[in-house]
Structure formats: C-alpha cells, structure tokens
PDB file of C-alpha atoms in Angstrom:
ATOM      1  CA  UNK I   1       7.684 -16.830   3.461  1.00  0.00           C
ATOM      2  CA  UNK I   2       8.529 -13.685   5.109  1.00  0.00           C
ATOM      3  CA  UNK I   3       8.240  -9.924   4.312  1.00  0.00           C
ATOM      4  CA  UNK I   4       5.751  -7.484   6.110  1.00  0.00           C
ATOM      5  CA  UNK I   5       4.586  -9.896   8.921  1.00  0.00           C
ATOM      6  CA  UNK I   6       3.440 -13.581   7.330  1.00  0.00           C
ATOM      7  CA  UNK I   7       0.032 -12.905   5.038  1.00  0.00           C
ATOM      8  CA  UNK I   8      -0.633 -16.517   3.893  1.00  0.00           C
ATOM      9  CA  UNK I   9      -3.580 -14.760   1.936  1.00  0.00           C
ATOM     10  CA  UNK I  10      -0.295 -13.042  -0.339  1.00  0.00           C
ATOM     11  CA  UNK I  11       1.407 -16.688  -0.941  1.00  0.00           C
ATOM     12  CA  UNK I  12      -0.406 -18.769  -3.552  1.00  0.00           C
ATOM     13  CA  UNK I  13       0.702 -22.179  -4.928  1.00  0.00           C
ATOM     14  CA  UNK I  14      -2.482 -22.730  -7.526  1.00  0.00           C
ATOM     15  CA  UNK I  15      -1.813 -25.477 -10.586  1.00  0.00           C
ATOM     16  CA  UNK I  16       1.831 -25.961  -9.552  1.00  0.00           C
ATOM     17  CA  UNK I  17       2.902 -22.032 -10.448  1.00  0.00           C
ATOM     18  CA  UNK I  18       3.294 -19.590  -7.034  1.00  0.00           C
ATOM     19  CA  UNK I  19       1.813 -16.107  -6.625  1.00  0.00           C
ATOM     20  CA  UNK I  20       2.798 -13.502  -3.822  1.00  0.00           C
ATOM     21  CA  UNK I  21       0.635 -10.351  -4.237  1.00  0.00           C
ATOM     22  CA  UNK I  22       1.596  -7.060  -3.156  1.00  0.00           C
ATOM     23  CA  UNK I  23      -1.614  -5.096  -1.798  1.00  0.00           C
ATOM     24  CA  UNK I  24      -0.002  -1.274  -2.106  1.00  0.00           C
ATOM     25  CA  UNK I  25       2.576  -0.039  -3.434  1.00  0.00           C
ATOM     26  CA  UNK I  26       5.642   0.461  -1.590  1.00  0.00           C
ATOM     27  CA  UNK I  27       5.213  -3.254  -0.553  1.00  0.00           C
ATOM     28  CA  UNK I  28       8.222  -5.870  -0.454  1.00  0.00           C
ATOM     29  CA  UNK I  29       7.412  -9.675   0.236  1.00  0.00           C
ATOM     30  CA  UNK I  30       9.985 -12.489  -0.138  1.00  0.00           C
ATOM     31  CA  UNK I  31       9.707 -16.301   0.170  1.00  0.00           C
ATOM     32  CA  UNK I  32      12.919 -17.652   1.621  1.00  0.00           C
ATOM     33  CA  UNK I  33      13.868 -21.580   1.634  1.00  0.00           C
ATOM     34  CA  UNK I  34      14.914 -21.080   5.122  1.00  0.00           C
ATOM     35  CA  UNK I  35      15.823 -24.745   5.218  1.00  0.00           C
ATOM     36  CA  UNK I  36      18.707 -24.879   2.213  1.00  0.00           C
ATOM     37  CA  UNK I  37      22.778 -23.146   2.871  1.00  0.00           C
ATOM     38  CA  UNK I  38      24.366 -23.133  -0.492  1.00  0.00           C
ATOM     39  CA  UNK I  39      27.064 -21.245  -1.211  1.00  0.00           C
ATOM     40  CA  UNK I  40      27.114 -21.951  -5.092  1.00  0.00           C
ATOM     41  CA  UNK I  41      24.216 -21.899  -6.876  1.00  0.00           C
ATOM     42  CA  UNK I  42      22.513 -21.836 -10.531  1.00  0.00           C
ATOM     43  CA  UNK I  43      19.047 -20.489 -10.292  1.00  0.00           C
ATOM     44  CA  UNK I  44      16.211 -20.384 -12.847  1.00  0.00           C
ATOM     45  CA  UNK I  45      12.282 -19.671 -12.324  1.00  0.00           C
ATOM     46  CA  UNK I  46       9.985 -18.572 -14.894  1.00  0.00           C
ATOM     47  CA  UNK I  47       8.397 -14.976 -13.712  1.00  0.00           C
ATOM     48  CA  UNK I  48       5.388 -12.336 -14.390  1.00  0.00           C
ATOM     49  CA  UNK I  49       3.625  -9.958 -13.274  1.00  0.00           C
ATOM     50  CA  UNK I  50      -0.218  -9.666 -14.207  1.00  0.00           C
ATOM     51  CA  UNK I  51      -0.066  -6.076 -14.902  1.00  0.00           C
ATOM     52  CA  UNK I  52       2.158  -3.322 -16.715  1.00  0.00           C
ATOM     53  CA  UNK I  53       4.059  -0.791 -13.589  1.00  0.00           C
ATOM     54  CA  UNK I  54       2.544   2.589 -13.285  1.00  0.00           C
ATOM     55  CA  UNK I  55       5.180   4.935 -12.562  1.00  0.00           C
ATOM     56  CA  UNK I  56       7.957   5.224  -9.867  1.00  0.00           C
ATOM     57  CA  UNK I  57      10.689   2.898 -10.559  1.00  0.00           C
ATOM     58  CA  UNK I  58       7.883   0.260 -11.271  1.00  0.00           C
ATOM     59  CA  UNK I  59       7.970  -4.013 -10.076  1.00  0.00           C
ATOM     60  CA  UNK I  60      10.822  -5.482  -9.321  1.00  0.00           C
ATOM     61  CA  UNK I  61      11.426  -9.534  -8.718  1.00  0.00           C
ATOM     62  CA  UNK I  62      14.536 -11.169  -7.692  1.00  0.00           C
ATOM     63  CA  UNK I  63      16.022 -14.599  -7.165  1.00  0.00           C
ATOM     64  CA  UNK I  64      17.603 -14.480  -3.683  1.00  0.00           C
ATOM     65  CA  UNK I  65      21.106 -16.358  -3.085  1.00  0.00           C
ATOM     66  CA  UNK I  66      23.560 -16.765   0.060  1.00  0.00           C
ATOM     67  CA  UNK I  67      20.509 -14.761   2.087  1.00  0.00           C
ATOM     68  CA  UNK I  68      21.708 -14.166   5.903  1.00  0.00           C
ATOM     69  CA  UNK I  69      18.874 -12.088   6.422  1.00  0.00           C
ATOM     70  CA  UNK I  70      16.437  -9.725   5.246  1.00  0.00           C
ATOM     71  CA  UNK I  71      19.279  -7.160   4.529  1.00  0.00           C
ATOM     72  CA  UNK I  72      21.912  -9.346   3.412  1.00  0.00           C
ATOM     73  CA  UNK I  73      22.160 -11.377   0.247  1.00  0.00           C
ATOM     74  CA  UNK I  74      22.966 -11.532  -3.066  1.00  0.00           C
ATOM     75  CA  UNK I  75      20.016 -10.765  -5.966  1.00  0.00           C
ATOM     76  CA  UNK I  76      19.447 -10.942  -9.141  1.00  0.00           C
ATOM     77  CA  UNK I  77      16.823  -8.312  -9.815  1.00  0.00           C
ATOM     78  CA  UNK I  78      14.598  -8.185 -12.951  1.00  0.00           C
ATOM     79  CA  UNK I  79      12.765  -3.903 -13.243  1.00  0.00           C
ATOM     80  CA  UNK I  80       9.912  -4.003 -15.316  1.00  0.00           C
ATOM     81  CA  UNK I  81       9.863   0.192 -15.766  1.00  0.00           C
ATOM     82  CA  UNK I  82       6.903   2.116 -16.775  1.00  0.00           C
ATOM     83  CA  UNK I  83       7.843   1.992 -20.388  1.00  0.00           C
ATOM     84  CA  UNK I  84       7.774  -1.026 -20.871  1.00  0.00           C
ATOM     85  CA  UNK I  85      11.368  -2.071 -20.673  1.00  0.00           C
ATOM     86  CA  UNK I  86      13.030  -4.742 -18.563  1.00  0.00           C
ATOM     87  CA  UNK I  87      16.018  -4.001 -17.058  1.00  0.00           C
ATOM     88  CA  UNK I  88      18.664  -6.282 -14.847  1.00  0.00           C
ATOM     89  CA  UNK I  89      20.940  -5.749 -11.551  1.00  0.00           C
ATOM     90  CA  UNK I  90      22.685  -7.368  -9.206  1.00  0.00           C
ATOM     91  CA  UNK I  91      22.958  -6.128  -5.825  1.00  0.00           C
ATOM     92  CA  UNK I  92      25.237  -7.264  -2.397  1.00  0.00           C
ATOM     93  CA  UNK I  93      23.190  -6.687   0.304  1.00  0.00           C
ATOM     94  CA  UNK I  94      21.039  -3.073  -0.479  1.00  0.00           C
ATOM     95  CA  UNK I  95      23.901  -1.900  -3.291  1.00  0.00           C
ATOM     96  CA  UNK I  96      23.516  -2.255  -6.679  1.00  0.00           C
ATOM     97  CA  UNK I  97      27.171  -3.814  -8.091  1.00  0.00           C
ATOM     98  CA  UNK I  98      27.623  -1.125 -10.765  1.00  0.00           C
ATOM     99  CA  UNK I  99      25.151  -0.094 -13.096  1.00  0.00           C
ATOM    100  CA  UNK I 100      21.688  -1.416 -13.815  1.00  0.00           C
ATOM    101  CA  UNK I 101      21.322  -2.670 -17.518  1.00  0.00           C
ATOM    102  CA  UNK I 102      18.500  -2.638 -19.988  1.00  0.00           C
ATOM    103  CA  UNK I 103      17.510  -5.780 -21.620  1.00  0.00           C
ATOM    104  CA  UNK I 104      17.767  -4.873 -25.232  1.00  0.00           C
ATOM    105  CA  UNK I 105      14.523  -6.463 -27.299  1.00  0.00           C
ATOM    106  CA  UNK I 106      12.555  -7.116 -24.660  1.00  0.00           C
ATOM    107  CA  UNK I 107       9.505  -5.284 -23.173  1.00  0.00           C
ATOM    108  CA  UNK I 108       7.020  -6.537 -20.828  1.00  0.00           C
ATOM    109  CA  UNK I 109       3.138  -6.904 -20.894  1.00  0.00           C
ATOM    110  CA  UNK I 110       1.223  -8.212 -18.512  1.00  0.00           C
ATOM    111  CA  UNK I 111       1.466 -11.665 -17.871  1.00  0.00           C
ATOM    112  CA  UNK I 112       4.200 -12.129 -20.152  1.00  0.00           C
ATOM    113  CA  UNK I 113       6.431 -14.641 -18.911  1.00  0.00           C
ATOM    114  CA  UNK I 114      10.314 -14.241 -18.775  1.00  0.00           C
ATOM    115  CA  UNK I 115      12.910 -16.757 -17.518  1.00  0.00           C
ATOM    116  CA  UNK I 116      15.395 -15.460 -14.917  1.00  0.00           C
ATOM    117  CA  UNK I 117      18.677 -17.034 -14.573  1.00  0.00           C
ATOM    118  CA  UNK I 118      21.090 -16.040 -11.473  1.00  0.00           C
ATOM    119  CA  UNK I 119      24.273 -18.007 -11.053  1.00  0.00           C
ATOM    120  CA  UNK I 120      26.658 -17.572  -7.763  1.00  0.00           C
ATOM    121  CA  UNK I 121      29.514 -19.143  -7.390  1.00  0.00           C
ATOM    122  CA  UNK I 122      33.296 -18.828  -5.590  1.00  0.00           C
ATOM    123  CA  UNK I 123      34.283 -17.063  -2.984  1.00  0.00           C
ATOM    124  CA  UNK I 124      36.506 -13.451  -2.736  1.00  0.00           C
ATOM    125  CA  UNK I 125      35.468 -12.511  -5.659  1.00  0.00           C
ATOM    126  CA  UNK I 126      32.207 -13.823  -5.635  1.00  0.00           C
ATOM    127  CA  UNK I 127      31.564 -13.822  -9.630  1.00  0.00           C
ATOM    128  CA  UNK I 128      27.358 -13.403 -10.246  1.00  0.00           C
ATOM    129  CA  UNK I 129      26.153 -13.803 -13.663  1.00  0.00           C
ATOM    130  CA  UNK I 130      22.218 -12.867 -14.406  1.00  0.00           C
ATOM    131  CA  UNK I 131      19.967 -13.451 -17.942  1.00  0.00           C
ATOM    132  CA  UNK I 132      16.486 -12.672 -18.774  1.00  0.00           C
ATOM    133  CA  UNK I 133      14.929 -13.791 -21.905  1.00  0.00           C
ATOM    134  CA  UNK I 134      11.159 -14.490 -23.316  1.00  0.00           C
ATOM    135  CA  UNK I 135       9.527 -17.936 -22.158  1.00  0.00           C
ATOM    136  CA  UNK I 136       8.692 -19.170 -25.454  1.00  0.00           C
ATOM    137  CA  UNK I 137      12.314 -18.977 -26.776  1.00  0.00           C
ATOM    138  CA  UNK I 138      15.467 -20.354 -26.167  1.00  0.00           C
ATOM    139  CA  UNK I 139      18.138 -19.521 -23.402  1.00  0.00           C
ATOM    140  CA  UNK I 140      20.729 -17.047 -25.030  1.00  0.00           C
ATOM    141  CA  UNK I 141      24.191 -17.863 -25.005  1.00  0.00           C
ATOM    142  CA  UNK I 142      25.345 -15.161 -23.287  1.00  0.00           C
ATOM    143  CA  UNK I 143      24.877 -13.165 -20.270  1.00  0.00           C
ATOM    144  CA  UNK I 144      23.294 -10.166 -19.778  1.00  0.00           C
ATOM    145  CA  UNK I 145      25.366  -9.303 -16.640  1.00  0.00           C
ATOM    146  CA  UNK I 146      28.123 -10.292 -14.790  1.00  0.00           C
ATOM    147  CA  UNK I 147      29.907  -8.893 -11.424  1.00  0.00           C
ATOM    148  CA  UNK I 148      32.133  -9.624  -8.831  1.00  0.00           C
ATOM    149  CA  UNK I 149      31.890  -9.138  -5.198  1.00  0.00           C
ATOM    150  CA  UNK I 150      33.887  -9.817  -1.789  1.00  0.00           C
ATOM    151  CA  UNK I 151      31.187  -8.072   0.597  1.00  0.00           C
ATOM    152  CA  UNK I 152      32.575 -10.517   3.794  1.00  0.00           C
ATOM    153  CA  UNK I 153      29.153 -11.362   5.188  1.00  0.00           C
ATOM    154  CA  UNK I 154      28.054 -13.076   2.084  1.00  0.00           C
ATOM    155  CA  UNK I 155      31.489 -15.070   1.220  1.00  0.00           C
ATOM    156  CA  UNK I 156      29.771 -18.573   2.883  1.00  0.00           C
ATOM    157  CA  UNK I 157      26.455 -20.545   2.478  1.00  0.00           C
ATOM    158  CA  UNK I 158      23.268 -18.650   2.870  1.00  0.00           C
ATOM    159  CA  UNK I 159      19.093 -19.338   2.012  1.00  0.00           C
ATOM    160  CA  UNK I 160      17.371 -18.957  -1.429  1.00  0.00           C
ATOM    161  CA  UNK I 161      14.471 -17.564  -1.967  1.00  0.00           C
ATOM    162  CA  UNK I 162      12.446 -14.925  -4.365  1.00  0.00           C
ATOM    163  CA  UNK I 163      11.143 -11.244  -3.630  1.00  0.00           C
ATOM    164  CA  UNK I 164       9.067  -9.267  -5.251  1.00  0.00           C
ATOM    165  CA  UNK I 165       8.782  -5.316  -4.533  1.00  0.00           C
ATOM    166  CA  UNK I 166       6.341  -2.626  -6.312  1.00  0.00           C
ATOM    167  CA  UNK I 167       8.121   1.077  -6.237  1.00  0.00           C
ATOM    168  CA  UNK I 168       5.096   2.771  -8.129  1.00  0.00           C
ATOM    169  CA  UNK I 169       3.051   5.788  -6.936  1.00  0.00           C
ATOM    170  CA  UNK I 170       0.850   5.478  -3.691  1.00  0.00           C
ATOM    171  CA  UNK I 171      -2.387   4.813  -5.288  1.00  0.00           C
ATOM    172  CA  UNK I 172      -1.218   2.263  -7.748  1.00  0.00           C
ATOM    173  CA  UNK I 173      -3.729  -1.125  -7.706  1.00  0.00           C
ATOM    174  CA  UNK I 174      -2.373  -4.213  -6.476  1.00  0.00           C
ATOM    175  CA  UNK I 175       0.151  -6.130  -8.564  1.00  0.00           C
ATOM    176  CA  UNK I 176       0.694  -9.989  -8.542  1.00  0.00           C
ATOM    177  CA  UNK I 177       3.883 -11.736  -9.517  1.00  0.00           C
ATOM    178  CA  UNK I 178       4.074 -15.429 -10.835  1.00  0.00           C
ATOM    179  CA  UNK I 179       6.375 -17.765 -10.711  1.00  0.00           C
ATOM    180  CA  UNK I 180       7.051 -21.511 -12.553  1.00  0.00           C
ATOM    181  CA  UNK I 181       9.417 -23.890 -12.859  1.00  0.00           C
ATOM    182  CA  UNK I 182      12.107 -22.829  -9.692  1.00  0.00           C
ATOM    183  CA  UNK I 183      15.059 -24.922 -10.088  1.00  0.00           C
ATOM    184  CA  UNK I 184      18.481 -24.951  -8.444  1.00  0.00           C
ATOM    185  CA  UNK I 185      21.277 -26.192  -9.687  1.00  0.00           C
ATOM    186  CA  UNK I 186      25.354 -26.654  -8.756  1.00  0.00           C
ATOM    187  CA  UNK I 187      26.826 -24.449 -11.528  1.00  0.00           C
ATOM    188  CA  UNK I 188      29.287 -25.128 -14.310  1.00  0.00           C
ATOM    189  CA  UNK I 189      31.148 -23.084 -15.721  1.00  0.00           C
ATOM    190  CA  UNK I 190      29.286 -22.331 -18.484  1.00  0.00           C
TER     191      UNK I 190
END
C-alpha cells in the first residue's frame, strides 16, 4: 500500500472484503500490487463507501492499471458527487481522456455496493473501456465508457492497484471505502 507515508491503521482486510480509510479530506491513499506487470488487463472489484460525499467534488475510487508510479497510470475512476449521482472517467496519468460521464439510474447511498469494471488492452491506441452497475444486478451489456490513448510512458506493462481520494470541504468526517471480490483477468474482446 502506498499513499501519504504507509498507515497500516488505514488498510483493513476484515471477513475477506478490504477497507482503506481516509482521515481528512483532501486525502489520497492507493494500494498497489507492486509485484504484478501486465500490460492487458480486465479488472473488476466490488466498491463502497460508508457514507454519502459532502460537497467539493465528493469520493472518488479507481482501479489502477499499467501504474509506473504514483503519477503515471491508467484509471478507471468511479465520483460519487454530493447529489447523489455516480459518475465515470478515465484518466492517463493526471488527465481526464475527454469528458467525465454520469451513470444514468444510479445514485449512491452509503454502503451501497457497485461493481467497477476497467478493461486495458493494446498498445498505440491503448483502447480503455469502464462500467459501473448495482451489486445485486446483473453486468450490463454495454459500456459506459470507452477511450483511447497513446500517452508513451504507459504503452508497456505496469502495477495494479486501487485508490481512493475524498475532494470534499476541509471539515468533512472521515470516509471509508470497501472493496470485494478484486479479480483480474486477460481480456476478450467482449
């Protein structure tokens, strides 16, 4: 885990599921599986956070692919705004690859759980595909999102990992993300 200095008291394995808590706002923390270099990859964890965002641009969490370091990879980020809705990106490094979309029909609760799916695969263009959707209910067909990138420090194999930032207001109370059921796969072309 890394982010901030290592705070073992952040990272939480309890039952199986992980935790990483964020003690302010303003906070990032990621978990990187410094040990694994893929280059393509099919990623899909189960995520929450156990409370609604405050303000700001509220909690993010992202699946991490192709990570150099703590600048540089490719992520599938999940917003969970102030409103209520739940809105997807991808980003190459710190840029967002176009616009940020919202997920239509969903809205999130605390401790609602949402599975995240990020898929990376090929090289100039890199073509990254994202998809949230409820827990409880089936994967969609489709994809929420889908870009293409050919930023050259991310064209080979890199680390994978999760991150979890809160971009609320200063006083905002601690927030703590979940995740369940992490698994990597070699991706088809579905």
């Amino acid at each position: 885990a890394t982010g901030g200095g290592l705070e073992s008291s952040r990272f939480r394995v309890d039952g199986g599921a992980g935790s990483i808590s964020l003690p302010t706002s303003g906070s990032t923390r990621e978990a990187t599986l410094t040990g694994t270099s893929r280059l393509d990859v099919d990623v899909t964890a189960t995520v929450w956070s156990n409370r609604s965002a405050t303000g700001g641009d509220g909690q993010e969490v992202s699946l991490v692919a192709r990570r150099r370091d703590a600048t540089m990879a490719y992520r599938g980020r999940l917003r969970l705004a102030p409103d209520g809705s739940v809105h997807l990106a991808v980003a190459a490094g710190g840029s967002v690859l176009g616009a940020e979309v919202v997920v239509p029909g969903l809205v999130h609760e605390p401790d609602t759980r949402l599975r995240m799916r990020f898929r990376v695969r090929g090289t100039s263009p890199t073509v990254l595909d994202v998809k949230v959707w409820l827990a409880s209910q089936a994967e969609p067909a489709g994809w929420n999102m889908t870009r293409e990138d050919s930023t050259p420090q991310l064209q080979s194999a890199g680390a994978l990992g999760v991150l979890v930032t809160s971009a609320e207001p200063l006083l905002a109370p601690a927030v703590t993300f979940g995740f369940d059921d992490y698994v990597v796969h070699q991706p088809s072309g579905k």
